[in-house]
mmCIF file of C-alpha atoms and ligand atoms in Angstrom:
data_model
loop_
_atom_site.group_PDB
_atom_site.id
_atom_site.type_symbol
_atom_site.label_atom_id
_atom_site.label_comp_id
_atom_site.label_asym_id
_atom_site.label_seq_id
_atom_site.Cartn_x
_atom_site.Cartn_y
_atom_site.Cartn_z
ATOM 1 C CA MET A 1 94.427 108.832 102.344
ATOM 2 C CA SER A 2 97.109 111.407 102.296
ATOM 3 C CA LEU A 3 100.854 111.580 102.075
ATOM 4 C CA ALA A 4 103.410 109.294 100.582
ATOM 5 C CA THR A 5 107.029 110.161 100.819
ATOM 6 C CA MET A 6 110.149 108.167 100.175
ATOM 7 C CA ASP A 7 111.368 108.708 103.711
ATOM 8 C CA GLY A 8 107.991 107.801 105.170
ATOM 9 C CA ALA A 9 107.862 110.769 107.526
ATOM 10 C CA ILE A 10 104.775 112.967 107.716
ATOM 11 C CA SER A 11 104.586 116.474 108.974
ATOM 12 C CA GLU A 12 101.807 117.762 111.237
ATOM 13 C CA GLU A 13 100.158 119.697 108.394
ATOM 14 C CA GLN A 14 100.073 116.554 106.212
ATOM 15 C CA ARG A 15 98.175 114.638 108.897
ATOM 16 C CA SER A 16 94.548 114.294 108.016
ATOM 17 C CA PRO A 17 92.164 115.269 110.828
ATOM 18 C CA SER A 18 89.518 113.017 109.254
ATOM 19 C CA ALA A 19 91.745 109.925 109.108
ATOM 20 C CA GLN A 20 90.214 106.721 110.392
ATOM 21 C CA VAL A 21 93.514 104.864 110.427
ATOM 22 C CA SER A 22 96.768 106.742 111.019
ATOM 23 C CA ILE A 23 99.957 104.802 110.503
ATOM 24 C CA ARG A 24 102.756 106.935 111.882
ATOM 25 C CA ASN A 25 106.424 106.109 111.412
ATOM 26 C CA VAL A 26 105.764 102.426 112.023
ATOM 27 C CA THR A 27 108.734 100.081 112.218
ATOM 28 C CA LYS A 28 108.748 96.340 112.792
ATOM 29 C CA VAL A 29 111.863 94.543 113.940
ATOM 30 C CA PHE A 30 111.802 90.776 114.416
ATOM 31 C CA PRO A 31 114.281 89.832 117.143
ATOM 32 C CA GLY A 32 117.152 87.526 116.293
ATOM 33 C CA LYS A 33 117.012 83.972 117.627
ATOM 34 C CA LYS A 34 118.762 83.161 120.866
ATOM 35 C CA GLY A 35 118.333 79.414 120.780
ATOM 36 C CA PHE A 36 120.506 76.592 122.139
ATOM 37 C CA PHE A 37 122.784 76.514 119.075
ATOM 38 C CA ASN A 38 123.341 80.258 119.269
ATOM 39 C CA LYS A 39 124.213 79.949 122.971
ATOM 40 C CA LEU A 40 126.752 77.227 122.154
ATOM 41 C CA THR A 41 128.422 79.248 119.388
ATOM 42 C CA GLY A 42 128.142 82.479 121.327
ATOM 43 C CA LYS A 43 126.531 84.074 118.250
ATOM 44 C CA ALA A 44 123.007 85.459 118.293
ATOM 45 C CA SER A 45 121.305 85.760 114.906
ATOM 46 C CA SER A 46 120.818 89.442 114.200
ATOM 47 C CA ASN A 47 117.553 91.354 114.449
ATOM 48 C CA PHE A 48 115.591 91.744 111.215
ATOM 49 C CA THR A 49 113.953 95.055 110.345
ATOM 50 C CA ALA A 50 111.011 94.090 108.141
ATOM 51 C CA ILE A 51 109.482 97.539 107.679
ATOM 52 C CA GLU A 52 110.845 100.910 108.655
ATOM 53 C CA GLU A 53 109.150 104.247 109.334
ATOM 54 C CA ILE A 54 106.021 103.635 107.291
ATOM 55 C CA SER A 55 103.384 106.352 107.414
ATOM 56 C CA MET A 56 99.997 106.801 105.801
ATOM 57 C CA GLU A 57 96.592 108.178 106.697
ATOM 58 C CA ILE A 58 93.466 106.337 105.603
ATOM 59 C CA GLU A 59 90.142 108.164 105.439
ATOM 60 C CA PRO A 60 86.844 106.373 106.146
ATOM 61 C CA ASN A 61 85.068 104.549 103.333
ATOM 62 C CA THR A 62 88.125 104.131 101.180
ATOM 63 C CA PHE A 63 89.287 100.936 99.531
ATOM 64 C CA VAL A 64 93.045 100.701 99.915
ATOM 65 C CA THR A 65 95.231 97.950 98.508
ATOM 66 C CA ILE A 66 98.823 97.248 99.416
ATOM 67 C CA ILE A 67 101.064 95.840 96.727
ATOM 68 C CA GLY A 68 104.778 95.095 96.800
ATOM 69 C CA PRO A 69 107.348 92.385 96.104
ATOM 70 C CA SER A 70 107.071 89.086 97.922
ATOM 71 C CA GLY A 71 108.375 89.268 101.486
ATOM 72 C CA CYS A 72 108.406 93.074 101.703
ATOM 73 C CA GLY A 73 106.218 93.186 104.817
ATOM 74 C CA LYS A 74 102.637 93.547 103.588
ATOM 75 C CA SER A 75 101.240 90.906 105.963
ATOM 76 C CA THR A 76 103.361 92.273 108.786
ATOM 77 C CA LEU A 77 101.789 95.709 108.324
ATOM 78 C CA LEU A 78 98.256 94.282 108.052
ATOM 79 C CA ASN A 79 98.773 92.105 111.141
ATOM 80 C CA MET A 80 99.871 95.143 113.119
ATOM 81 C CA ILE A 81 96.755 97.044 111.997
ATOM 82 C CA ALA A 82 94.716 93.988 113.040
ATOM 83 C CA GLY A 83 96.420 94.107 116.449
ATOM 84 C CA LEU A 84 97.736 90.567 115.971
ATOM 85 C CA MET A 85 101.383 91.590 116.099
ATOM 86 C CA PRO A 86 103.127 94.156 118.331
ATOM 87 C CA ILE A 87 104.610 97.292 116.759
ATOM 88 C CA THR A 88 108.300 97.926 117.394
ATOM 89 C CA GLY A 89 108.282 101.672 116.754
ATOM 90 C CA GLY A 90 105.726 104.334 115.836
ATOM 91 C CA ASP A 91 101.959 104.216 116.264
ATOM 92 C CA ILE A 92 98.886 102.915 114.526
ATOM 93 C CA LEU A 93 95.790 104.875 115.531
ATOM 94 C CA LEU A 94 92.191 103.915 114.885
ATOM 95 C CA ASN A 95 89.923 106.944 115.207
ATOM 96 C CA GLY A 96 92.740 108.646 117.114
ATOM 97 C CA GLU A 97 93.264 105.802 119.623
ATOM 98 C CA PRO A 98 96.349 103.559 119.516
ATOM 99 C CA ILE A 99 95.722 99.974 118.463
ATOM 100 C CA THR A 100 96.902 97.655 121.219
ATOM 101 C CA GLY A 101 95.280 94.366 120.191
ATOM 102 C CA PRO A 102 92.561 92.831 118.040
ATOM 103 C CA GLY A 103 89.035 94.245 118.311
ATOM 104 C CA PRO A 104 85.560 93.945 116.789
ATOM 105 C CA ASP A 105 86.131 97.225 114.942
ATOM 106 C CA ARG A 106 88.344 95.244 112.526
ATOM 107 C CA GLY A 107 87.217 92.178 110.574
ATOM 108 C CA MET A 108 89.864 89.966 109.018
ATOM 109 C CA VAL A 109 89.726 87.786 105.912
ATOM 110 C CA PHE A 110 92.615 85.319 105.485
ATOM 111 C CA GLN A 111 93.983 83.716 102.330
ATOM 112 C CA ASN A 112 93.548 80.220 103.793
ATOM 113 C CA TYR A 113 89.967 81.053 104.982
ATOM 114 C CA ALA A 114 90.691 80.076 108.637
ATOM 115 C CA LEU A 115 87.239 78.539 109.120
ATOM 116 C CA MET A 116 86.402 76.132 111.948
ATOM 117 C CA PRO A 117 86.241 72.799 110.067
ATOM 118 C CA TRP A 118 83.810 71.171 112.522
ATOM 119 C CA MET A 119 81.291 74.001 112.235
ATOM 120 C CA THR A 120 78.767 74.582 109.464
ATOM 121 C CA VAL A 121 78.646 77.772 107.409
ATOM 122 C CA ALA A 122 75.997 79.255 109.718
ATOM 123 C CA GLU A 123 77.853 78.104 112.851
ATOM 124 C CA ASN A 124 81.124 79.711 111.696
ATOM 125 C CA ILE A 125 79.344 83.039 111.330
ATOM 126 C CA ARG A 126 77.375 82.544 114.539
ATOM 127 C CA PHE A 127 80.575 81.893 116.477
ATOM 128 C CA ALA A 128 82.052 85.221 115.352
ATOM 129 C CA VAL A 129 78.854 87.140 116.099
ATOM 130 C CA GLU A 130 78.499 85.619 119.592
ATOM 131 C CA THR A 131 82.183 86.132 120.386
ATOM 132 C CA VAL A 132 81.813 89.853 119.726
ATOM 133 C CA ASP A 133 78.400 90.156 121.407
ATOM 134 C CA PRO A 134 77.782 87.267 123.851
ATOM 135 C CA LYS A 135 74.479 88.790 125.000
ATOM 136 C CA ILE A 136 72.954 89.174 121.537
ATOM 137 C CA SER A 137 69.357 87.913 121.276
ATOM 138 C CA ALA A 138 68.844 84.722 119.274
ATOM 139 C CA LYS A 139 66.448 86.551 116.961
ATOM 140 C CA ARG A 140 68.877 89.326 116.092
ATOM 141 C CA ARG A 141 71.796 86.890 115.813
ATOM 142 C CA ASP A 142 69.888 84.661 113.393
ATOM 143 C CA ARG A 143 68.843 87.646 111.310
ATOM 144 C CA ILE A 144 72.483 88.795 111.023
ATOM 145 C CA ILE A 145 73.594 85.287 110.021
ATOM 146 C CA LYS A 146 70.846 85.012 107.409
ATOM 147 C CA GLU A 147 71.542 88.480 105.961
ATOM 148 C CA HIS A 148 75.255 87.820 105.610
ATOM 149 C CA ILE A 149 74.820 84.383 104.076
ATOM 150 C CA GLN A 150 72.520 86.084 101.581
ATOM 151 C CA LEU A 151 74.983 88.948 101.039
ATOM 152 C CA VAL A 152 77.723 86.579 99.859
ATOM 153 C CA GLY A 153 75.378 84.378 97.822
ATOM 154 C CA LEU A 154 75.481 81.268 100.018
ATOM 155 C CA THR A 155 71.782 80.841 100.729
ATOM 156 C CA GLY A 156 71.086 77.096 100.725
ATOM 157 C CA ALA A 157 74.579 76.213 101.979
ATOM 158 C CA GLU A 158 73.944 77.179 105.629
ATOM 159 C CA LYS A 159 74.296 73.625 106.947
ATOM 160 C CA LYS A 160 77.314 72.605 104.902
ATOM 161 C CA HIS A 161 80.741 72.121 106.482
ATOM 162 C CA PRO A 162 83.874 73.760 104.986
ATOM 163 C CA HIS A 163 85.090 70.450 103.481
ATOM 164 C CA GLU A 164 81.886 70.288 101.432
ATOM 165 C CA LEU A 165 82.545 73.707 99.870
ATOM 166 C CA SER A 166 84.765 74.881 97.005
ATOM 167 C CA GLY A 167 87.586 77.354 97.746
ATOM 168 C CA GLY A 168 85.488 80.215 96.414
ATOM 169 C CA MET A 169 82.550 79.267 98.656
ATOM 170 C CA ARG A 170 84.835 78.952 101.672
ATOM 171 C CA GLN A 171 86.149 82.436 101.076
ATOM 172 C CA ARG A 172 82.558 83.687 100.781
ATOM 173 C CA VAL A 173 82.064 82.323 104.307
ATOM 174 C CA GLY A 174 85.267 84.071 105.397
ATOM 175 C CA ILE A 175 83.955 87.364 104.010
ATOM 176 C CA ALA A 176 80.473 86.867 105.542
ATOM 177 C CA ARG A 177 82.019 86.079 108.918
ATOM 178 C CA ALA A 178 84.242 89.161 108.830
ATOM 179 C CA LEU A 179 81.342 91.444 107.854
ATOM 180 C CA ALA A 180 78.813 89.893 110.244
ATOM 181 C CA ILE A 181 80.511 91.505 113.249
ATOM 182 C CA ASN A 182 79.874 94.871 111.545
ATOM 183 C CA PRO A 183 83.486 96.056 111.708
ATOM 184 C CA GLN A 184 84.500 99.594 110.809
ATOM 185 C CA ILE A 185 87.346 98.217 108.746
ATOM 186 C CA LEU A 186 87.724 95.081 106.675
ATOM 187 C CA LEU A 187 91.285 93.749 106.518
ATOM 188 C CA MET A 188 91.981 91.216 103.769
ATOM 189 C CA ASP A 189 95.281 89.370 103.349
ATOM 190 C CA GLU A 190 95.432 88.098 99.769
ATOM 191 C CA PRO A 191 91.843 86.882 100.037
ATOM 192 C CA PHE A 192 91.740 85.448 96.515
ATOM 193 C CA GLY A 193 95.333 84.177 96.381
ATOM 194 C CA ALA A 194 94.393 80.504 96.648
ATOM 195 C CA LEU A 195 91.619 80.594 94.040
ATOM 196 C CA ASP A 196 91.629 79.764 90.336
ATOM 197 C CA ALA A 197 91.409 82.715 87.927
ATOM 198 C CA LEU A 198 87.709 82.357 87.160
ATOM 199 C CA THR A 199 86.607 82.025 90.790
ATOM 200 C CA ARG A 200 88.911 84.889 91.683
ATOM 201 C CA GLY A 201 87.184 87.057 89.089
ATOM 202 C CA PHE A 202 83.732 86.152 90.443
ATOM 203 C CA LEU A 203 84.770 87.013 93.993
ATOM 204 C CA GLN A 204 86.365 90.302 92.927
ATOM 205 C CA ASP A 205 83.030 91.227 91.359
ATOM 206 C CA GLU A 206 81.262 90.218 94.588
ATOM 207 C CA ILE A 207 83.598 92.373 96.670
ATOM 208 C CA GLU A 208 82.997 95.326 94.337
ATOM 209 C CA ARG A 209 79.217 94.814 94.659
ATOM 210 C CA ILE A 210 79.355 94.456 98.462
ATOM 211 C CA TRP A 211 81.639 97.459 98.752
ATOM 212 C CA GLU A 212 79.167 99.558 96.757
ATOM 213 C CA GLN A 213 76.461 98.555 99.263
ATOM 214 C CA GLN A 214 78.424 98.995 102.472
ATOM 215 C CA ARG A 215 81.293 101.391 101.665
ATOM 216 C CA LYS A 216 83.347 100.154 104.594
ATOM 217 C CA THR A 217 86.995 101.023 104.787
ATOM 218 C CA VAL A 218 88.935 98.124 103.286
ATOM 219 C CA ILE A 219 92.660 97.465 103.497
ATOM 220 C CA MET A 220 93.591 94.576 101.233
ATOM 221 C CA ILE A 221 96.856 92.925 100.244
ATOM 222 C CA THR A 222 97.140 91.632 96.716
ATOM 223 C CA HIS A 223 99.753 90.547 94.194
ATOM 224 C CA SER A 224 97.431 91.277 91.286
ATOM 225 C CA ILE A 225 97.764 94.616 89.509
ATOM 226 C CA GLU A 226 94.414 94.156 87.720
ATOM 227 C CA GLU A 227 92.656 93.305 90.996
ATOM 228 C CA ALA A 228 94.076 96.400 92.674
ATOM 229 C CA LEU A 229 93.010 98.613 89.771
ATOM 230 C CA LEU A 230 89.498 97.148 89.703
ATOM 231 C CA LEU A 231 88.808 97.544 93.421
ATOM 232 C CA SER A 232 90.896 100.341 94.903
ATOM 233 C CA ASP A 233 90.573 104.033 95.564
ATOM 234 C CA ARG A 234 94.254 104.110 96.518
ATOM 235 C CA ILE A 235 97.097 101.685 95.872
ATOM 236 C CA VAL A 236 100.027 101.688 98.289
ATOM 237 C CA MET A 237 103.181 100.479 96.553
ATOM 238 C CA MET A 238 105.793 99.200 98.999
ATOM 239 C CA THR A 239 109.501 98.895 98.317
ATOM 240 C CA ARG A 240 111.384 95.654 98.812
ATOM 241 C CA GLY A 241 112.590 94.717 102.271
ATOM 242 C CA PRO A 242 114.429 94.579 104.541
ATOM 243 C CA ALA A 243 113.413 97.937 105.981
ATOM 244 C CA ALA A 244 110.609 98.237 103.430
ATOM 245 C CA ARG A 245 108.942 101.604 102.979
ATOM 246 C CA VAL A 246 106.091 103.150 101.074
ATOM 247 C CA ASP A 247 107.385 104.074 97.633
ATOM 248 C CA GLU A 248 104.292 105.763 96.243
ATOM 249 C CA ILE A 249 100.537 105.904 96.713
ATOM 250 C CA LEU A 250 98.480 105.902 93.522
ATOM 251 C CA GLU A 251 95.042 107.533 93.368
ATOM 252 C CA ILE A 252 92.677 105.435 91.247
ATOM 253 C CA PRO A 253 90.193 107.761 89.600
ATOM 254 C CA PHE A 254 87.754 105.400 87.850
ATOM 255 C CA PRO A 255 84.069 106.003 88.619
ATOM 256 C CA ARG A 256 82.028 103.409 90.507
ATOM 257 C CA PRO A 257 80.371 101.003 90.215
ATOM 258 C CA ARG A 258 83.232 99.454 88.297
ATOM 259 C CA ASN A 259 83.125 96.732 85.758
ATOM 260 C CA ARG A 260 86.026 94.573 84.655
ATOM 261 C CA GLU A 261 84.897 94.720 81.019
ATOM 262 C CA THR A 262 84.877 98.504 80.798
ATOM 263 C CA ILE A 263 87.525 99.640 83.289
ATOM 264 C CA GLU A 264 90.402 99.034 80.856
ATOM 265 C CA GLN A 265 88.880 101.545 78.444
ATOM 266 C CA TYR A 266 89.582 104.540 80.704
ATOM 267 C CA PRO A 267 92.583 106.462 79.318
ATOM 268 C CA ALA A 268 94.381 106.426 82.705
ATOM 269 C CA TYR A 269 94.176 102.622 83.032
ATOM 270 C CA SER A 270 97.137 101.625 80.870
ATOM 271 C CA GLY A 271 99.395 104.318 82.373
ATOM 272 C CA LEU A 272 98.627 103.231 85.957
ATOM 273 C CA LYS A 273 99.071 99.574 85.062
ATOM 274 C CA ALA A 274 102.437 100.264 83.409
ATOM 275 C CA GLU A 275 103.583 102.274 86.436
ATOM 276 C CA MET A 276 102.697 99.424 88.794
ATOM 277 C CA GLU A 277 104.389 96.856 86.558
ATOM 278 C CA ARG A 278 107.559 98.969 86.438
ATOM 279 C CA HIS A 279 107.540 99.290 90.235
ATOM 280 C CA LEU A 280 107.039 95.572 90.859
ATOM 281 C CA PHE A 281 109.603 94.504 88.239
ATOM 282 C CA ARG A 282 112.195 96.918 89.624
ATOM 283 C CA GLU A 283 111.682 95.871 93.244
ATOM 284 C CA THR A 284 111.467 92.149 92.492
ATOM 285 C CA ARG A 285 114.577 92.270 90.280
ATOM 286 C CA ALA A 286 116.493 93.941 93.118
ATOM 287 C CA VAL A 287 115.338 91.199 95.533
ATOM 288 C CA GLU A 288 116.504 88.501 93.101
ATOM 289 C CA GLU A 289 119.858 90.224 92.510
ATOM 290 C CA ALA A 290 120.435 90.534 96.257
ATOM 291 C CA ARG A 291 119.583 86.851 96.663
ATOM 292 C CA ILE A 292 121.998 85.745 93.907
ATOM 293 C CA GLY A 293 124.696 88.107 95.239
ATOM 294 C CA GLY A 294 124.216 86.719 98.727
ATOM 295 C CA LYS A 295 124.779 83.141 97.513
ATOM 296 C CA LYS A 296 128.186 83.834 95.972
HETATM 297 N N1 ATP B 1 107.662 86.013 112.933
HETATM 298 C C1 ATP B 1 108.670 86.384 112.154
HETATM 299 N N2 ATP B 1 109.943 86.288 112.565
HETATM 300 C C2 ATP B 1 110.981 86.675 111.785
HETATM 301 N N3 ATP B 1 110.830 87.203 110.543
HETATM 302 C C3 ATP B 1 109.571 87.327 110.073
HETATM 303 C C4 ATP B 1 108.427 86.928 110.832
HETATM 304 N N4 ATP B 1 107.312 87.170 110.097
HETATM 305 C C5 ATP B 1 107.742 87.693 108.929
HETATM 306 N N5 ATP B 1 109.095 87.775 108.921
HETATM 307 C C6 ATP B 1 109.924 88.309 107.823
HETATM 308 O O1 ATP B 1 109.493 89.645 107.570
HETATM 309 C C7 ATP B 1 109.511 89.895 106.176
HETATM 310 C C8 ATP B 1 108.131 90.355 105.756
HETATM 311 O O2 ATP B 1 107.232 89.244 105.814
HETATM 312 P P1 ATP B 1 105.717 89.368 105.353
HETATM 313 O O3 ATP B 1 105.084 88.025 105.464
HETATM 314 O O4 ATP B 1 105.076 90.483 106.085
HETATM 315 O O5 ATP B 1 105.886 89.797 103.817
HETATM 316 P P2 ATP B 1 104.780 89.850 102.654
HETATM 317 O O6 ATP B 1 105.088 91.079 101.867
HETATM 318 O O7 ATP B 1 103.416 89.726 103.218
HETATM 319 O O8 ATP B 1 105.165 88.546 101.825
HETATM 320 P P3 ATP B 1 104.320 87.711 100.720
HETATM 321 O O9 ATP B 1 103.979 88.669 99.626
HETATM 322 O O10 ATP B 1 105.317 86.681 100.249
HETATM 323 O O11 ATP B 1 103.131 87.138 101.417
HETATM 324 C C9 ATP B 1 109.978 88.624 105.495
HETATM 325 O O12 ATP B 1 111.339 88.732 105.232
HETATM 326 C C10 ATP B 1 109.702 87.555 106.525
HETATM 327 O O13 ATP B 1 110.617 86.482 106.398
#
């Protein structure tokens, strides 16, 4: 990934010719409501600029995390990369082509798992595989399902339904389903946010192990500084909203495979952690101050 400027703009020479994802001056404005009440009062609620002129280039096989204060627009940005939400201004390119909607080149993992409750583990994965490739042979499909259930450590749970699984196991299904369509990019929106600390740690280790095997490009949102430092090659720190921007992009130099027990011993670890803490405290404090000021 290259570039990170306070004003978000990138010049031609900063643009990476090898970028897999190019986010160029992207802005998202949510339109104000024009409901019945607004018609009666003659007042329309004003438009809301969530993010403004965000730019970054992401090279293949990099693990990128996005971190920033609550409500700054992380999910908005990820949803636009996923093609689930229209872009107001700018472009998001995947391999040089503008993203205009969702596609099998991007697999998504959601915080709330988003599994089909009436389907078993194997059926949830099968559904995704068949949606992407309706003509796939049964033999190949079943092999993909089996391999991905194995990959996330769920062998034996193939016939269980989501309600029979713990949160950690459900998210393993979510990860298997996203990877089973063999996407170029894995998009993860706070994938471990709903899990207890221990399960979260186990799944972080699993993601690190799977990433070592597959080296897919990952773009992940997290609120955890330690999680970002354990998993990322680059950490994108966003400013507070409205009109959130990229403040800085940190390069994470630790060698791989990484291990949570040893990573803290690298000399750069404490400095990077302190920098991220300072950023998040500063941005979150400003959000709180604006909120209190707004209530007066
Ligand atoms: N559909 C929508 N209509 C209007 N405003 C929206 C919509 N979706 C998001 N927003 C606003 O855009 C801003 C960014 O929201 P978003 O969910 O992307 O932030 P986030 O950084 O992912 O938050 P969190 O860390 O709390 O999950 C917020 O102020 C939110 O209220």
